[in-house]
């Protein structure tokens, strides 16, 4: 009975700050991109539009291939299970 009543005390962990930083963020300015002398470059709407369409053009044929594979798989399963 006496063993059950006595609870084991957990060892208290003490953390010590040694002054080291995990990440050095001293190079970041207020804007988050270097110092304020070199502001973050902004892209125009035209550049964003060109980037979007180049990505769409690049992924068009792979998308058609995947859709074709899905259609073929659907018909194989439809006729095999019916």
GROMACS .gro file of N, CA and C in nm:
model
  246
    1UNK      N    1   0.081  -0.119   0.000
    1UNK     CA    2   0.000   0.000   0.000
    1UNK      C    3   0.085   0.125   0.000
    2UNK      N    4   0.193   0.122   0.073
    2UNK     CA    5   0.275   0.241   0.084
    2UNK      C    6   0.343   0.274  -0.048
    3UNK      N    7   0.371   0.171  -0.130
    3UNK     CA    8   0.433   0.196  -0.260
    3UNK      C    9   0.338   0.266  -0.355
    4UNK      N   10   0.211   0.232  -0.349
    4UNK     CA   11   0.113   0.292  -0.438
    4UNK      C   12   0.086   0.437  -0.400
    5UNK      N   13   0.093   0.465  -0.271
    5UNK     CA   14   0.063   0.600  -0.227
    5UNK      C   15   0.175   0.698  -0.261
    6UNK      N   16   0.296   0.648  -0.262
    6UNK     CA   17   0.409   0.733  -0.295
    6UNK      C   18   0.418   0.748  -0.447
    7UNK      N   19   0.411   0.868  -0.492
    7UNK     CA   20   0.424   0.893  -0.636
    7UNK      C   21   0.568   0.927  -0.667
    8UNK      N   22   0.612   0.877  -0.781
    8UNK     CA   23   0.748   0.908  -0.823
    8UNK      C   24   0.751   1.050  -0.876
    9UNK      N   25   0.844   1.126  -0.828
    9UNK     CA   26   0.856   1.264  -0.874
    9UNK      C   27   0.930   1.267  -1.007
   10UNK      N   28   0.876   1.343  -1.100
   10UNK     CA   29   0.941   1.358  -1.230
   10UNK      C   30   1.054   1.457  -1.215
   11UNK      N   31   1.160   1.429  -1.289
   11UNK     CA   32   1.275   1.519  -1.285
   11UNK      C   33   1.241   1.645  -1.363
   12UNK      N   34   1.259   1.759  -1.302
   12UNK     CA   35   1.227   1.885  -1.367
   12UNK      C   36   1.341   1.924  -1.461
   13UNK      N   37   1.304   1.953  -1.586
   13UNK     CA   38   1.402   1.988  -1.688
   13UNK      C   39   1.424   2.139  -1.682
   14UNK      N   40   1.549   2.179  -1.679
   14UNK     CA   41   1.584   2.320  -1.676
   14UNK      C   42   1.656   2.353  -1.807
   15UNK      N   43   1.601   2.450  -1.879
   15UNK     CA   44   1.661   2.492  -2.005
   15UNK      C   45   1.750   2.613  -1.979
   16UNK      N   46   1.867   2.612  -2.043
   16UNK     CA   47   1.963   2.720  -2.025
   16UNK      C   48   1.982   2.788  -2.160
   17UNK      N   49   1.967   2.919  -2.164
   17UNK     CA   50   1.988   2.996  -2.286
   17UNK      C   51   2.136   3.026  -2.300
   18UNK      N   52   2.197   2.972  -2.406
   18UNK     CA   53   2.340   2.995  -2.426
   18UNK      C   54   2.368   3.113  -2.519
   19UNK      N   55   2.264   3.180  -2.567
   19UNK     CA   56   2.283   3.299  -2.648
   19UNK      C   57   2.294   3.273  -2.797
   20UNK      N   58   2.298   3.147  -2.839
   20UNK     CA   59   2.307   3.117  -2.982
   20UNK      C   60   2.170   3.130  -3.046
   21UNK      N   61   2.169   3.170  -3.174
   21UNK     CA   62   2.043   3.179  -3.246
   21UNK      C   63   2.029   3.058  -3.337
   22UNK      N   64   1.908   3.017  -3.357
   22UNK     CA   65   1.883   2.905  -3.447
   22UNK      C   66   1.891   2.953  -3.591
   23UNK      N   67   1.832   3.068  -3.619
   23UNK     CA   68   1.834   3.126  -3.752
   23UNK      C   69   1.878   3.271  -3.741
   24UNK      N   70   1.972   3.310  -3.825
   24UNK     CA   71   2.019   3.448  -3.825
   24UNK      C   72   1.931   3.529  -3.919
   25UNK      N   73   1.850   3.617  -3.865
   25UNK     CA   74   1.760   3.697  -3.947
   25UNK      C   75   1.803   3.842  -3.951
   26UNK      N   76   1.929   3.867  -3.921
   26UNK     CA   77   1.976   4.005  -3.918
   26UNK      C   78   1.981   4.068  -4.057
   27UNK      N   79   1.990   3.987  -4.163
   27UNK     CA   80   1.998   4.044  -4.298
   27UNK      C   81   1.862   4.085  -4.352
   28UNK      N   82   1.756   4.043  -4.286
   28UNK     CA   83   1.623   4.078  -4.334
   28UNK      C   84   1.586   4.218  -4.289
   29UNK      N   85   1.536   4.294  -4.383
   29UNK     CA   86   1.492   4.429  -4.350
   29UNK      C   87   1.346   4.430  -4.311
   30UNK      N   88   1.290   4.546  -4.309
   30UNK     CA   89   1.151   4.559  -4.269
   30UNK      C   90   1.057   4.493  -4.370
   31UNK      N   91   1.091   4.498  -4.497
   31UNK     CA   92   1.007   4.439  -4.600
   31UNK      C   93   1.026   4.289  -4.614
   32UNK      N   94   1.126   4.234  -4.550
   32UNK     CA   95   1.147   4.091  -4.556
   32UNK      C   96   1.230   4.046  -4.675
   33UNK      N   97   1.289   4.138  -4.747
   33UNK     CA   98   1.368   4.101  -4.865
   33UNK      C   99   1.494   4.187  -4.867
   34UNK      N  100   1.591   4.152  -4.786
   34UNK     CA  101   1.715   4.229  -4.782
   34UNK      C  102   1.695   4.364  -4.716
   35UNK      N  103   1.788   4.451  -4.739
   35UNK     CA  104   1.774   4.584  -4.678
   35UNK      C  105   1.680   4.670  -4.761
   36UNK      N  106   1.643   4.784  -4.707
   36UNK     CA  107   1.546   4.870  -4.774
   36UNK      C  108   1.605   4.942  -4.895
   37UNK      N  109   1.735   4.936  -4.915
   37UNK     CA  110   1.796   5.000  -5.032
   37UNK      C  111   1.760   4.926  -5.159
   38UNK      N  112   1.745   4.794  -5.150
   38UNK     CA  113   1.707   4.713  -5.266
   38UNK      C  114   1.566   4.658  -5.243
   39UNK      N  115   1.463   4.731  -5.288
   39UNK     CA  116   1.327   4.684  -5.263
   39UNK      C  117   1.295   4.556  -5.340
   40UNK      N  118   1.195   4.485  -5.294
   40UNK     CA  119   1.153   4.361  -5.356
   40UNK      C  120   1.102   4.389  -5.497
   41UNK      N  121   1.152   4.316  -5.597
   41UNK     CA  122   1.106   4.342  -5.734
   41UNK      C  123   0.962   4.295  -5.752
   42UNK      N  124   0.883   4.377  -5.819
   42UNK     CA  125   0.744   4.345  -5.844
   42UNK      C  126   0.726   4.309  -5.991
   43UNK      N  127   0.643   4.208  -6.017
   43UNK     CA  128   0.616   4.173  -6.155
   43UNK      C  129   0.488   4.243  -6.199
   44UNK      N  130   0.481   4.269  -6.328
   44UNK     CA  131   0.364   4.337  -6.382
   44UNK      C  132   0.255   4.234  -6.411
   45UNK      N  133   0.136   4.282  -6.437
   45UNK     CA  134   0.025   4.193  -6.470
   45UNK      C  135   0.052   4.119  -6.600
   46UNK      N  136   0.118   4.187  -6.693
   46UNK     CA  137   0.150   4.122  -6.822
   46UNK      C  138   0.247   4.005  -6.801
   47UNK      N  139   0.347   4.023  -6.716
   47UNK     CA  140   0.443   3.915  -6.687
   47UNK      C  141   0.374   3.798  -6.619
   48UNK      N  142   0.283   3.828  -6.527
   48UNK     CA  143   0.209   3.722  -6.459
   48UNK      C  144   0.122   3.645  -6.559
   49UNK      N  145   0.057   3.718  -6.649
   49UNK     CA  146  -0.028   3.655  -6.751
   49UNK      C  147   0.055   3.567  -6.844
   50UNK      N  148   0.172   3.613  -6.885
   50UNK     CA  149   0.260   3.533  -6.971
   50UNK      C  150   0.309   3.408  -6.899
   51UNK      N  151   0.340   3.420  -6.772
   51UNK     CA  152   0.385   3.305  -6.694
   51UNK      C  153   0.273   3.203  -6.681
   52UNK      N  154   0.151   3.250  -6.655
   52UNK     CA  155   0.037   3.160  -6.643
   52UNK      C  156   0.015   3.081  -6.771
   53UNK      N  157   0.013   3.150  -6.886
   53UNK     CA  158  -0.014   3.081  -7.011
   53UNK      C  159   0.101   2.989  -7.053
   54UNK      N  160   0.223   3.024  -7.019
   54UNK     CA  161   0.333   2.933  -7.052
   54UNK      C  162   0.321   2.804  -6.970
   55UNK      N  163   0.276   2.816  -6.844
   55UNK     CA  164   0.256   2.696  -6.763
   55UNK      C  165   0.140   2.612  -6.816
   56UNK      N  166   0.033   2.678  -6.859
   56UNK     CA  167  -0.083   2.606  -6.914
   56UNK      C  168  -0.043   2.534  -7.043
   57UNK      N  169   0.031   2.602  -7.129
   57UNK     CA  170   0.075   2.539  -7.254
   57UNK      C  171   0.166   2.419  -7.226
   58UNK      N  172   0.251   2.432  -7.127
   58UNK     CA  173   0.345   2.326  -7.096
   58UNK      C  174   0.272   2.202  -7.043
   59UNK      N  175   0.162   2.219  -6.969
   59UNK     CA  176   0.094   2.107  -6.905
   59UNK      C  177  -0.029   2.059  -6.982
   60UNK      N  178  -0.057   2.114  -7.101
   60UNK     CA  179  -0.178   2.078  -7.174
   60UNK      C  180  -0.175   1.932  -7.223
   61UNK      N  181  -0.069   1.891  -7.289
   61UNK     CA  182  -0.062   1.755  -7.342
   61UNK      C  183  -0.051   1.650  -7.231
   62UNK      N  184   0.027   1.671  -7.125
   62UNK     CA  185   0.023   1.573  -7.016
   62UNK      C  186  -0.116   1.561  -6.953
   63UNK      N  187  -0.191   1.671  -6.947
   63UNK     CA  188  -0.327   1.665  -6.894
   63UNK      C  189  -0.416   1.580  -6.983
   64UNK      N  190  -0.403   1.596  -7.116
   64UNK     CA  191  -0.481   1.514  -7.208
   64UNK      C  192  -0.447   1.367  -7.196
   65UNK      N  193  -0.321   1.336  -7.175
   65UNK     CA  194  -0.279   1.197  -7.159
   65UNK      C  195  -0.342   1.137  -7.033
   66UNK      N  196  -0.339   1.210  -6.924
   66UNK     CA  197  -0.396   1.160  -6.799
   66UNK      C  198  -0.547   1.142  -6.813
   67UNK      N  199  -0.614   1.235  -6.876
   67UNK     CA  200  -0.759   1.222  -6.897
   67UNK      C  201  -0.788   1.100  -6.984
   68UNK      N  202  -0.707   1.079  -7.087
   68UNK     CA  203  -0.725   0.961  -7.173
   68UNK      C  204  -0.706   0.832  -7.095
   69UNK      N  205  -0.606   0.826  -7.010
   69UNK     CA  206  -0.583   0.706  -6.928
   69UNK      C  207  -0.701   0.681  -6.835
   70UNK      N  208  -0.754   0.788  -6.777
   70UNK     CA  209  -0.870   0.772  -6.688
   70UNK      C  210  -0.993   0.722  -6.764
   71UNK      N  211  -1.015   0.771  -6.885
   71UNK     CA  212  -1.129   0.727  -6.966
   71UNK      C  213  -1.113   0.580  -7.004
   72UNK      N  214  -0.995   0.541  -7.048
   72UNK     CA  215  -0.971   0.401  -7.085
   72UNK      C  216  -0.989   0.311  -6.964
   73UNK      N  217  -0.938   0.351  -6.849
   73UNK     CA  218  -0.953   0.271  -6.728
   73UNK      C  219  -1.101   0.259  -6.690
   74UNK      N  220  -1.175   0.366  -6.704
   74UNK     CA  221  -1.318   0.363  -6.673
   74UNK      C  222  -1.391   0.262  -6.761
   75UNK      N  223  -1.365   0.267  -6.893
   75UNK     CA  224  -1.434   0.175  -6.984
   75UNK      C  225  -1.392   0.030  -6.960
   76UNK      N  226  -1.266   0.006  -6.930
   76UNK     CA  227  -1.221  -0.130  -6.900
   76UNK      C  228  -1.295  -0.184  -6.776
   77UNK      N  229  -1.302  -0.102  -6.672
   77UNK     CA  230  -1.370  -0.146  -6.550
   77UNK      C  231  -1.521  -0.157  -6.573
   78UNK      N  232  -1.579  -0.068  -6.653
   78UNK     CA  233  -1.723  -0.070  -6.677
   78UNK      C  234  -1.764  -0.200  -6.747
   79UNK      N  235  -1.688  -0.236  -6.851
   79UNK     CA  236  -1.724  -0.356  -6.927
   79UNK      C  237  -1.680  -0.484  -6.856
   80UNK      N  238  -1.575  -0.479  -6.777
   80UNK     CA  239  -1.528  -0.598  -6.706
   80UNK      C  240  -1.621  -0.632  -6.590
   81UNK      N  241  -1.679  -0.534  -6.526
   81UNK     CA  242  -1.762  -0.558  -6.408
   81UNK      C  243  -1.911  -0.571  -6.441
   82UNK      N  244  -1.948  -0.545  -6.564
   82UNK     CA  245  -2.091  -0.554  -6.598
   82UNK      C  246  -2.128  -0.687  -6.658
   0.00000   0.00000   0.00000
